[in-house]
Amino acid sequence: MSRTGNPSLLDRLDGLDDLAFDAVAGRRGDASGVTADGAAWLASAGPYPRSTLALWRERPDAPVVLPCGTAFDIVNAPAIFGRRMLDRLWEEGPGSGPVAVHRGRVLLFAAPGTAHRLPSLLEWEEWCSRGRDEGDGRTGGVPPLLCHGKGDAVTVPALVPPAAALDRAPAAVADRTSAAAPDRAPAGAPAQDPAGGPDGARSASRWLVAPDTRCPWLPGPEVLLWAAVRAARSTVRPSISPRDDQGAKVYDVSRRR
């Protein structure tokens, strides 16, 4: 129950089927909204998934820190280049797994092991291209990509936008307390809101393609290498503005192959 005495968003998560949960959350068909299965998959990344789900029942608007290396790895790209990678993945490639924005960076959820393999592939591609073409190499335009794998943890966005949670449980949101710093918080702990409010949290941490299944398809290192090379070649401005698409349905997940 929420502090208002009304059932909170995730009170009956374990007992609800997907359709019922989506109806409660008001996110059906929205690529930026997490489904019940998506929440279960995210929680499975940590050592105590039921504790993570319990936190979300109480605070569905809270970002949390989850460990990498088991359910997923993360490829962390600068905002504009990350958007170019996404454009290539969805317009010319197989689509993507879940994707989030946090503090101006794009977080691409990838298959476990990607964080270890992708840097080697990027280095090999650059060396091979320079040696063959005596040019700048095909990955010369790729900015440094931060790869988070086993032993790392990342902040993932809340299940619902803070504004939606505010409408459903204003007292619970108003009583928010300061949480541990995201980079050092334990797995499953609520992440600190760097902007200090619902609107700031929405701009700092949100989903572009939210988890919608218990077994999402996740790109591996070869797919992300391809996307990075294509993005580096692209000189076209990203089709999605970082400022104007807050909460928008960014990608049509029905096209995922």
PDB file of N, CA, C and O in Angstrom, residues 69-141:
ATOM      1  N   GLY A  69      26.637  -7.830 -15.986  1.00  0.00           N
ATOM      2  CA  GLY A  69      27.405  -9.052 -16.148  1.00  0.00           C
ATOM      3  C   GLY A  69      26.618 -10.341 -16.041  1.00  0.00           C
ATOM      4  O   GLY A  69      27.131 -11.399 -16.406  1.00  0.00           O
ATOM      5  N   THR A  70      25.380 -10.282 -15.536  1.00  0.00           N
ATOM      6  CA  THR A  70      24.568 -11.496 -15.412  1.00  0.00           C
ATOM      7  C   THR A  70      23.409 -11.483 -16.397  1.00  0.00           C
ATOM      8  O   THR A  70      23.338 -12.312 -17.306  1.00  0.00           O
ATOM      9  N   ALA A  71      22.491 -10.554 -16.221  1.00  0.00           N
ATOM     10  CA  ALA A  71      21.359 -10.435 -17.146  1.00  0.00           C
ATOM     11  C   ALA A  71      21.721  -9.607 -18.371  1.00  0.00           C
ATOM     12  O   ALA A  71      21.159  -9.808 -19.449  1.00  0.00           O
ATOM     13  N   PHE A  72      22.653  -8.683 -18.196  1.00  0.00           N
ATOM     14  CA  PHE A  72      23.002  -7.774 -19.290  1.00  0.00           C
ATOM     15  C   PHE A  72      24.348  -7.134 -19.025  1.00  0.00           C
ATOM     16  O   PHE A  72      24.826  -7.091 -17.881  1.00  0.00           O
ATOM     17  N   ASP A  73      24.981  -6.638 -20.075  1.00  0.00           N
ATOM     18  CA  ASP A  73      26.074  -5.670 -20.001  1.00  0.00           C
ATOM     19  C   ASP A  73      25.524  -4.341 -20.509  1.00  0.00           C
ATOM     20  O   ASP A  73      24.427  -4.274 -21.074  1.00  0.00           O
ATOM     21  N   ILE A  74      26.285  -3.286 -20.317  1.00  0.00           N
ATOM     22  CA  ILE A  74      25.881  -1.961 -20.764  1.00  0.00           C
ATOM     23  C   ILE A  74      26.991  -1.344 -21.607  1.00  0.00           C
ATOM     24  O   ILE A  74      28.163  -1.382 -21.216  1.00  0.00           O
ATOM     25  N   VAL A  75      26.617  -0.795 -22.762  1.00  0.00           N
ATOM     26  CA  VAL A  75      27.526   0.035 -23.544  1.00  0.00           C
ATOM     27  C   VAL A  75      27.037   1.471 -23.397  1.00  0.00           C
ATOM     28  O   VAL A  75      25.911   1.803 -23.772  1.00  0.00           O
ATOM     29  N   ASN A  76      27.887   2.300 -22.834  1.00  0.00           N
ATOM     30  CA  ASN A  76      27.549   3.660 -22.414  1.00  0.00           C
ATOM     31  C   ASN A  76      28.179   4.635 -23.409  1.00  0.00           C
ATOM     32  O   ASN A  76      29.400   4.750 -23.493  1.00  0.00           O
ATOM     33  N   ALA A  77      27.343   5.339 -24.179  1.00  0.00           N
ATOM     34  CA  ALA A  77      27.833   6.192 -25.261  1.00  0.00           C
ATOM     35  C   ALA A  77      27.437   7.647 -25.031  1.00  0.00           C
ATOM     36  O   ALA A  77      26.415   7.929 -24.398  1.00  0.00           O
ATOM     37  N   PRO A  78      28.224   8.608 -25.547  1.00  0.00           N
ATOM     38  CA  PRO A  78      27.800  10.012 -25.506  1.00  0.00           C
ATOM     39  C   PRO A  78      26.448  10.172 -26.192  1.00  0.00           C
ATOM     40  O   PRO A  78      26.105   9.410 -27.107  1.00  0.00           O
ATOM     41  N   ALA A  79      25.675  11.163 -25.774  1.00  0.00           N
ATOM     42  CA  ALA A  79      24.276  11.279 -26.183  1.00  0.00           C
ATOM     43  C   ALA A  79      24.088  11.272 -27.699  1.00  0.00           C
ATOM     44  O   ALA A  79      23.323  10.465 -28.241  1.00  0.00           O
ATOM     45  N   ILE A  80      24.772  12.166 -28.410  1.00  0.00           N
ATOM     46  CA  ILE A  80      24.537  12.288 -29.846  1.00  0.00           C
ATOM     47  C   ILE A  80      25.007  11.039 -30.579  1.00  0.00           C
ATOM     48  O   ILE A  80      24.305  10.504 -31.444  1.00  0.00           O
ATOM     49  N   PHE A  81      26.203  10.543 -30.230  1.00  0.00           N
ATOM     50  CA  PHE A  81      26.695   9.350 -30.915  1.00  0.00           C
ATOM     51  C   PHE A  81      25.822   8.140 -30.577  1.00  0.00           C
ATOM     52  O   PHE A  81      25.558   7.296 -31.442  1.00  0.00           O
ATOM     53  N   GLY A  82      25.357   8.044 -29.333  1.00  0.00           N
ATOM     54  CA  GLY A  82      24.475   6.944 -28.967  1.00  0.00           C
ATOM     55  C   GLY A  82      23.185   6.969 -29.758  1.00  0.00           C
ATOM     56  O   GLY A  82      22.665   5.920 -30.177  1.00  0.00           O
ATOM     57  N   ARG A  83      22.644   8.186 -30.007  1.00  0.00           N
ATOM     58  CA  ARG A  83      21.441   8.297 -30.827  1.00  0.00           C
ATOM     59  C   ARG A  83      21.720   7.868 -32.264  1.00  0.00           C
ATOM     60  O   ARG A  83      20.871   7.255 -32.917  1.00  0.00           O
ATOM     61  N   ARG A  84      22.904   8.195 -32.773  1.00  0.00           N
ATOM     62  CA  ARG A  84      23.253   7.756 -34.127  1.00  0.00           C
ATOM     63  C   ARG A  84      23.354   6.235 -34.200  1.00  0.00           C
ATOM     64  O   ARG A  84      22.923   5.615 -35.186  1.00  0.00           O
ATOM     65  N   MET A  85      23.914   5.630 -33.175  1.00  0.00           N
ATOM     66  CA  MET A  85      23.967   4.168 -33.138  1.00  0.00           C
ATOM     67  C   MET A  85      22.558   3.581 -33.156  1.00  0.00           C
ATOM     68  O   MET A  85      22.279   2.615 -33.878  1.00  0.00           O
ATOM     69  N   LEU A  86      21.662   4.166 -32.362  1.00  0.00           N
ATOM     70  CA  LEU A  86      20.290   3.672 -32.325  1.00  0.00           C
ATOM     71  C   LEU A  86      19.595   3.837 -33.673  1.00  0.00           C
ATOM     72  O   LEU A  86      18.858   2.956 -34.119  1.00  0.00           O
ATOM     73  N   ASP A  87      19.828   4.973 -34.303  1.00  0.00           N
ATOM     74  CA  ASP A  87      19.236   5.184 -35.627  1.00  0.00           C
ATOM     75  C   ASP A  87      19.682   4.097 -36.601  1.00  0.00           C
ATOM     76  O   ASP A  87      18.889   3.568 -37.374  1.00  0.00           O
ATOM     77  N   ARG A  88      20.974   3.758 -36.559  1.00  0.00           N
ATOM     78  CA  ARG A  88      21.477   2.729 -37.458  1.00  0.00           C
ATOM     79  C   ARG A  88      20.876   1.364 -37.101  1.00  0.00           C
ATOM     80  O   ARG A  88      20.508   0.589 -37.982  1.00  0.00           O
ATOM     81  N   LEU A  89      20.797   1.057 -35.829  1.00  0.00           N
ATOM     82  CA  LEU A  89      20.262  -0.237 -35.411  1.00  0.00           C
ATOM     83  C   LEU A  89      18.820  -0.424 -35.846  1.00  0.00           C
ATOM     84  O   LEU A  89      18.424  -1.512 -36.276  1.00  0.00           O
ATOM     85  N   TRP A  90      18.022   0.647 -35.742  1.00  0.00           N
ATOM     86  CA  TRP A  90      16.601   0.517 -36.046  1.00  0.00           C
ATOM     87  C   TRP A  90      16.281   0.746 -37.519  1.00  0.00           C
ATOM     88  O   TRP A  90      15.325   0.176 -38.040  1.00  0.00           O
ATOM     89  N   GLU A  91      17.056   1.568 -38.207  1.00  0.00           N
ATOM     90  CA  GLU A  91      16.757   1.855 -39.611  1.00  0.00           C
ATOM     91  C   GLU A  91      17.387   0.841 -40.557  1.00  0.00           C
ATOM     92  O   GLU A  91      16.828   0.553 -41.622  1.00  0.00           O
ATOM     93  N   GLU A  92      18.552   0.305 -40.188  1.00  0.00           N
ATOM     94  CA  GLU A  92      19.275  -0.579 -41.103  1.00  0.00           C
ATOM     95  C   GLU A  92      19.592  -1.934 -40.502  1.00  0.00           C
ATOM     96  O   GLU A  92      20.013  -2.844 -41.227  1.00  0.00           O
ATOM     97  N   GLY A  93      19.450  -2.088 -39.197  1.00  0.00           N
ATOM     98  CA  GLY A  93      19.879  -3.309 -38.533  1.00  0.00           C
ATOM     99  C   GLY A  93      18.747  -4.053 -37.854  1.00  0.00           C
ATOM    100  O   GLY A  93      17.576  -3.906 -38.215  1.00  0.00           O
ATOM    101  N   PRO A  94      19.080  -4.840 -36.837  1.00  0.00           N
ATOM    102  CA  PRO A  94      18.100  -5.740 -36.207  1.00  0.00           C
ATOM    103  C   PRO A  94      17.288  -5.104 -35.094  1.00  0.00           C
ATOM    104  O   PRO A  94      16.527  -5.792 -34.418  1.00  0.00           O
ATOM    105  N   GLY A  95      17.407  -3.804 -34.865  1.00  0.00           N
ATOM    106  CA  GLY A  95      16.776  -3.181 -33.715  1.00  0.00           C
ATOM    107  C   GLY A  95      17.717  -3.217 -32.526  1.00  0.00           C
ATOM    108  O   GLY A  95      18.925  -3.424 -32.666  1.00  0.00           O
ATOM    109  N   SER A  96      17.164  -3.021 -31.343  1.00  0.00           N
ATOM    110  CA  SER A  96      17.996  -3.001 -30.144  1.00  0.00           C
ATOM    111  C   SER A  96      17.275  -3.701 -29.016  1.00  0.00           C
ATOM    112  O   SER A  96      16.084  -4.026 -29.106  1.00  0.00           O
ATOM    113  N   GLY A  97      18.000  -3.927 -27.934  1.00  0.00           N
ATOM    114  CA  GLY A  97      17.382  -4.314 -26.692  1.00  0.00           C
ATOM    115  C   GLY A  97      16.920  -3.056 -25.964  1.00  0.00           C
ATOM    116  O   GLY A  97      16.783  -1.994 -26.568  1.00  0.00           O
ATOM    117  N   PRO A  98      16.696  -3.144 -24.657  1.00  0.00           N
ATOM    118  CA  PRO A  98      16.338  -1.943 -23.902  1.00  0.00           C
ATOM    119  C   PRO A  98      17.425  -0.878 -24.017  1.00  0.00           C
ATOM    120  O   PRO A  98      18.618  -1.186 -24.125  1.00  0.00           O
ATOM    121  N   VAL A  99      17.005   0.371 -24.004  1.00  0.00           N
ATOM    122  CA  VAL A  99      17.918   1.508 -24.104  1.00  0.00           C
ATOM    123  C   VAL A  99      17.420   2.588 -23.148  1.00  0.00           C
ATOM    124  O   VAL A  99      16.216   2.861 -23.088  1.00  0.00           O
ATOM    125  N   ALA A 100      18.339   3.198 -22.419  1.00  0.00           N
ATOM    126  CA  ALA A 100      17.982   4.248 -21.467  1.00  0.00           C
ATOM    127  C   ALA A 100      18.880   5.458 -21.670  1.00  0.00           C
ATOM    128  O   ALA A 100      19.928   5.379 -22.313  1.00  0.00           O
ATOM    129  N   VAL A 101      18.453   6.574 -21.116  1.00  0.00           N
ATOM    130  CA  VAL A 101      19.268   7.781 -21.037  1.00  0.00           C
ATOM    131  C   VAL A 101      19.476   8.088 -19.566  1.00  0.00           C
ATOM    132  O   VAL A 101      18.523   8.070 -18.774  1.00  0.00           O
ATOM    133  N   HIS A 102      20.725   8.341 -19.189  1.00  0.00           N
ATOM    134  CA  HIS A 102      21.034   8.711 -17.805  1.00  0.00           C
ATOM    135  C   HIS A 102      22.131   9.766 -17.803  1.00  0.00           C
ATOM    136  O   HIS A 102      23.214   9.546 -18.338  1.00  0.00           O
ATOM    137  N   ARG A 103      21.809  10.931 -17.250  1.00  0.00           N
ATOM    138  CA  ARG A 103      22.773  12.028 -17.130  1.00  0.00           C
ATOM    139  C   ARG A 103      23.438  12.364 -18.465  1.00  0.00           C
ATOM    140  O   ARG A 103      24.647  12.543 -18.555  1.00  0.00           O
ATOM    141  N   GLY A 104      22.623  12.425 -19.505  1.00  0.00           N
ATOM    142  CA  GLY A 104      23.147  12.833 -20.797  1.00  0.00           C
ATOM    143  C   GLY A 104      23.903  11.772 -21.551  1.00  0.00           C
ATOM    144  O   GLY A 104      24.497  12.057 -22.596  1.00  0.00           O
ATOM    145  N   ARG A 105      23.888  10.525 -21.098  1.00  0.00           N
ATOM    146  CA  ARG A 105      24.535   9.412 -21.792  1.00  0.00           C
ATOM    147  C   ARG A 105      23.478   8.397 -22.208  1.00  0.00           C
ATOM    148  O   ARG A 105      22.443   8.241 -21.563  1.00  0.00           O
ATOM    149  N   VAL A 106      23.733   7.708 -23.315  1.00  0.00           N
ATOM    150  CA  VAL A 106      22.844   6.666 -23.791  1.00  0.00           C
ATOM    151  C   VAL A 106      23.377   5.320 -23.315  1.00  0.00           C
ATOM    152  O   VAL A 106      24.547   4.986 -23.541  1.00  0.00           O
ATOM    153  N   LEU A 107      22.524   4.543 -22.650  1.00  0.00           N
ATOM    154  CA  LEU A 107      22.894   3.230 -22.131  1.00  0.00           C
ATOM    155  C   LEU A 107      22.234   2.161 -22.989  1.00  0.00           C
ATOM    156  O   LEU A 107      21.005   2.015 -22.968  1.00  0.00           O
ATOM    157  N   LEU A 108      23.033   1.433 -23.758  1.00  0.00           N
ATOM    158  CA  LEU A 108      22.527   0.351 -24.590  1.00  0.00           C
ATOM    159  C   LEU A 108      22.723  -0.967 -23.853  1.00  0.00           C
ATOM    160  O   LEU A 108      23.863  -1.356 -23.551  1.00  0.00           O
ATOM    161  N   PHE A 109      21.628  -1.651 -23.558  1.00  0.00           N
ATOM    162  CA  PHE A 109      21.703  -2.946 -22.894  1.00  0.00           C
ATOM    163  C   PHE A 109      22.163  -3.982 -23.908  1.00  0.00           C
ATOM    164  O   PHE A 109      21.596  -4.101 -24.998  1.00  0.00           O
ATOM    165  N   ALA A 110      23.182  -4.736 -23.536  1.00  0.00           N
ATOM    166  CA  ALA A 110      23.820  -5.673 -24.465  1.00  0.00           C
ATOM    167  C   ALA A 110      23.927  -7.047 -23.823  1.00  0.00           C
ATOM    168  O   ALA A 110      23.747  -7.215 -22.605  1.00  0.00           O
ATOM    169  N   ALA A 111      24.226  -8.038 -24.652  1.00  0.00           N
ATOM    170  CA  ALA A 111      24.373  -9.403 -24.158  1.00  0.00           C
ATOM    171  C   ALA A 111      25.542  -9.492 -23.180  1.00  0.00           C
ATOM    172  O   ALA A 111      26.566  -8.822 -23.353  1.00  0.00           O
ATOM    173  N   PRO A 112      25.415 -10.302 -22.120  1.00  0.00           N
ATOM    174  CA  PRO A 112      26.540 -10.480 -21.197  1.00  0.00           C
ATOM    175  C   PRO A 112      27.799 -10.903 -21.948  1.00  0.00           C
ATOM    176  O   PRO A 112      27.756 -11.740 -22.853  1.00  0.00           O
ATOM    177  N   GLY A 113      28.913 -10.334 -21.566  1.00  0.00           N
ATOM    178  CA  GLY A 113      30.179 -10.591 -22.246  1.00  0.00           C
ATOM    179  C   GLY A 113      30.562  -9.518 -23.238  1.00  0.00           C
ATOM    180  O   GLY A 113      31.723  -9.437 -23.658  1.00  0.00           O
ATOM    181  N   THR A 114      29.604  -8.674 -23.624  1.00  0.00           N
ATOM    182  CA  THR A 114      29.881  -7.614 -24.592  1.00  0.00           C
ATOM    183  C   THR A 114      30.905  -6.625 -24.068  1.00  0.00           C
ATOM    184  O   THR A 114      31.775  -6.150 -24.817  1.00  0.00           O
ATOM    185  N   ALA A 115      30.836  -6.296 -22.790  1.00  0.00           N
ATOM    186  CA  ALA A 115      31.755  -5.308 -22.215  1.00  0.00           C
ATOM    187  C   ALA A 115      33.207  -5.758 -22.318  1.00  0.00           C
ATOM    188  O   ALA A 115      34.123  -4.931 -22.436  1.00  0.00           O
ATOM    189  N   HIS A 116      33.434  -7.046 -22.287  1.00  0.00           N
ATOM    190  CA  HIS A 116      34.796  -7.578 -22.395  1.00  0.00           C
ATOM    191  C   HIS A 116      35.253  -7.645 -23.848  1.00  0.00           C
ATOM    192  O   HIS A 116      36.411  -7.364 -24.164  1.00  0.00           O
ATOM    193  N   ARG A 117      34.335  -7.975 -24.744  1.00  0.00           N
ATOM    194  CA  ARG A 117      34.698  -8.251 -26.135  1.00  0.00           C
ATOM    195  C   ARG A 117      34.706  -7.011 -27.021  1.00  0.00           C
ATOM    196  O   ARG A 117      35.554  -6.882 -27.916  1.00  0.00           O
ATOM    197  N   LEU A 118      33.764  -6.082 -26.823  1.00  0.00           N
ATOM    198  CA  LEU A 118      33.624  -4.956 -27.741  1.00  0.00           C
ATOM    199  C   LEU A 118      34.872  -4.085 -27.832  1.00  0.00           C
ATOM    200  O   LEU A 118      35.276  -3.708 -28.947  1.00  0.00           O
ATOM    201  N   PRO A 119      35.537  -3.720 -26.723  1.00  0.00           N
ATOM    202  CA  PRO A 119      36.752  -2.897 -26.865  1.00  0.00           C
ATOM    203  C   PRO A 119      37.812  -3.559 -27.726  1.00  0.00           C
ATOM    204  O   PRO A 119      38.498  -2.890 -28.517  1.00  0.00           O
ATOM    205  N   SER A 120      37.954  -4.895 -27.615  1.00  0.00           N
ATOM    206  CA  SER A 120      38.932  -5.603 -28.447  1.00  0.00           C
ATOM    207  C   SER A 120      38.543  -5.548 -29.918  1.00  0.00           C
ATOM    208  O   SER A 120      39.407  -5.375 -30.791  1.00  0.00           O
ATOM    209  N   LEU A 121      37.262  -5.684 -30.212  1.00  0.00           N
ATOM    210  CA  LEU A 121      36.814  -5.614 -31.597  1.00  0.00           C
ATOM    211  C   LEU A 121      37.018  -4.223 -32.174  1.00  0.00           C
ATOM    212  O   LEU A 121      37.431  -4.079 -33.338  1.00  0.00           O
ATOM    213  N   LEU A 122      36.740  -3.194 -31.394  1.00  0.00           N
ATOM    214  CA  LEU A 122      36.963  -1.830 -31.863  1.00  0.00           C
ATOM    215  C   LEU A 122      38.449  -1.584 -32.146  1.00  0.00           C
ATOM    216  O   LEU A 122      38.811  -0.980 -33.154  1.00  0.00           O
ATOM    217  N   GLU A 123      39.299  -2.070 -31.263  1.00  0.00           N
ATOM    218  CA  GLU A 123      40.745  -1.895 -31.459  1.00  0.00           C
ATOM    219  C   GLU A 123      41.219  -2.655 -32.691  1.00  0.00           C
ATOM    220  O   GLU A 123      42.002  -2.136 -33.496  1.00  0.00           O
ATOM    221  N   TRP A 124      40.735  -3.878 -32.863  1.00  0.00           N
ATOM    222  CA  TRP A 124      41.121  -4.674 -34.021  1.00  0.00           C
ATOM    223  C   TRP A 124      40.636  -4.023 -35.314  1.00  0.00           C
ATOM    224  O   TRP A 124      41.373  -3.956 -36.300  1.00  0.00           O
ATOM    225  N   GLU A 125      39.397  -3.538 -35.317  1.00  0.00           N
ATOM    226  CA  GLU A 125      38.833  -2.909 -36.505  1.00  0.00           C
ATOM    227  C   GLU A 125      39.640  -1.684 -36.903  1.00  0.00           C
ATOM    228  O   GLU A 125      39.935  -1.458 -38.071  1.00  0.00           O
ATOM    229  N   GLU A 126      40.038  -0.893 -35.921  1.00  0.00           N
ATOM    230  CA  GLU A 126      40.813   0.312 -36.201  1.00  0.00           C
ATOM    231  C   GLU A 126      42.188  -0.041 -36.756  1.00  0.00           C
ATOM    232  O   GLU A 126      42.630   0.501 -37.757  1.00  0.00           O
ATOM    233  N   TRP A 127      42.850  -0.975 -36.126  1.00  0.00           N
ATOM    234  CA  TRP A 127      44.185  -1.374 -36.575  1.00  0.00           C
ATOM    235  C   TRP A 127      44.134  -1.992 -37.957  1.00  0.00           C
ATOM    236  O   TRP A 127      44.924  -1.666 -38.842  1.00  0.00           O
ATOM    237  N   CYS A 128      43.163  -2.889 -38.189  1.00  0.00           N
ATOM    238  CA  CYS A 128      43.049  -3.577 -39.473  1.00  0.00           C
ATOM    239  C   CYS A 128      42.744  -2.586 -40.597  1.00  0.00           C
ATOM    240  O   CYS A 128      43.324  -2.658 -41.674  1.00  0.00           O
ATOM    241  N   SER A 129      41.839  -1.634 -40.329  1.00  0.00           N
ATOM    242  CA  SER A 129      41.477  -0.670 -41.360  1.00  0.00           C
ATOM    243  C   SER A 129      42.647   0.234 -41.705  1.00  0.00           C
ATOM    244  O   SER A 129      42.897   0.540 -42.865  1.00  0.00           O
ATOM    245  N   ARG A 130      43.394   0.673 -40.698  1.00  0.00           N
ATOM    246  CA  ARG A 130      44.551   1.532 -40.971  1.00  0.00           C
ATOM    247  C   ARG A 130      45.595   0.783 -41.787  1.00  0.00           C
ATOM    248  O   ARG A 130      46.173   1.312 -42.731  1.00  0.00           O
ATOM    249  N   GLY A 131      45.833  -0.481 -41.410  1.00  0.00           N
ATOM    250  CA  GLY A 131      46.853  -1.234 -42.110  1.00  0.00           C
ATOM    251  C   GLY A 131      46.481  -1.532 -43.550  1.00  0.00           C
ATOM    252  O   GLY A 131      47.332  -1.540 -44.435  1.00  0.00           O
ATOM    253  N   ARG A 132      45.168  -1.746 -43.803  1.00  0.00           N
ATOM    254  CA  ARG A 132      44.751  -2.100 -45.143  1.00  0.00           C
ATOM    255  C   ARG A 132      44.621  -0.876 -46.043  1.00  0.00           C
ATOM    256  O   ARG A 132      45.025  -0.874 -47.199  1.00  0.00           O
ATOM    257  N   ASP A 133      44.028   0.183 -45.499  1.00  0.00           N
ATOM    258  CA  ASP A 133      43.700   1.337 -46.323  1.00  0.00           C
ATOM    259  C   ASP A 133      44.686   2.490 -46.194  1.00  0.00           C
ATOM    260  O   ASP A 133      44.610   3.451 -46.953  1.00  0.00           O
ATOM    261  N   GLU A 134      45.596   2.402 -45.205  1.00  0.00           N
ATOM    262  CA  GLU A 134      46.520   3.492 -44.924  1.00  0.00           C
ATOM    263  C   GLU A 134      45.748   4.808 -44.764  1.00  0.00           C
ATOM    264  O   GLU A 134      46.169   5.860 -45.216  1.00  0.00           O
ATOM    265  N   GLY A 135      44.628   4.686 -44.122  1.00  0.00           N
ATOM    266  CA  GLY A 135      43.785   5.852 -43.878  1.00  0.00           C
ATOM    267  C   GLY A 135      43.566   6.042 -42.397  1.00  0.00           C
ATOM    268  O   GLY A 135      44.398   5.683 -41.578  1.00  0.00           O
ATOM    269  N   ASP A 136      42.412   6.611 -42.062  1.00  0.00           N
ATOM    270  CA  ASP A 136      42.127   6.910 -40.667  1.00  0.00           C
ATOM    271  C   ASP A 136      41.438   5.769 -39.945  1.00  0.00           C
ATOM    272  O   ASP A 136      41.172   5.866 -38.745  1.00  0.00           O
ATOM    273  N   GLY A 137      41.104   4.717 -40.650  1.00  0.00           N
ATOM    274  CA  GLY A 137      40.419   3.612 -39.993  1.00  0.00           C
ATOM    275  C   GLY A 137      38.930   3.870 -39.860  1.00  0.00           C
ATOM    276  O   GLY A 137      38.485   4.988 -39.686  1.00  0.00           O
ATOM    277  N   ARG A 138      38.170   2.809 -39.956  1.00  0.00           N
ATOM    278  CA  ARG A 138      36.719   2.961 -39.944  1.00  0.00           C
ATOM    279  C   ARG A 138      36.176   3.330 -38.573  1.00  0.00           C
ATOM    280  O   ARG A 138      35.063   3.803 -38.461  1.00  0.00           O
ATOM    281  N   THR A 139      36.936   3.097 -37.511  1.00  0.00           N
ATOM    282  CA  THR A 139      36.459   3.445 -36.176  1.00  0.00           C
ATOM    283  C   THR A 139      37.109   4.720 -35.660  1.00  0.00           C
ATOM    284  O   THR A 139      37.007   5.037 -34.484  1.00  0.00           O
ATOM    285  N   GLY A 140      37.778   5.463 -36.553  1.00  0.00           N
ATOM    286  CA  GLY A 140      38.432   6.684 -36.118  1.00  0.00           C
ATOM    287  C   GLY A 140      37.464   7.722 -35.580  1.00  0.00           C
ATOM    288  O   GLY A 140      37.826   8.524 -34.734  1.00  0.00           O
ATOM    289  N   GLY A 141      36.206   7.695 -36.047  1.00  0.00           N
ATOM    290  CA  GLY A 141      35.219   8.651 -35.573  1.00  0.00           C
ATOM    291  C   GLY A 141      34.402   8.170 -34.395  1.00  0.00           C
ATOM    292  O   GLY A 141      33.474   8.865 -33.959  1.00  0.00           O
TER     293      GLY A 141
END
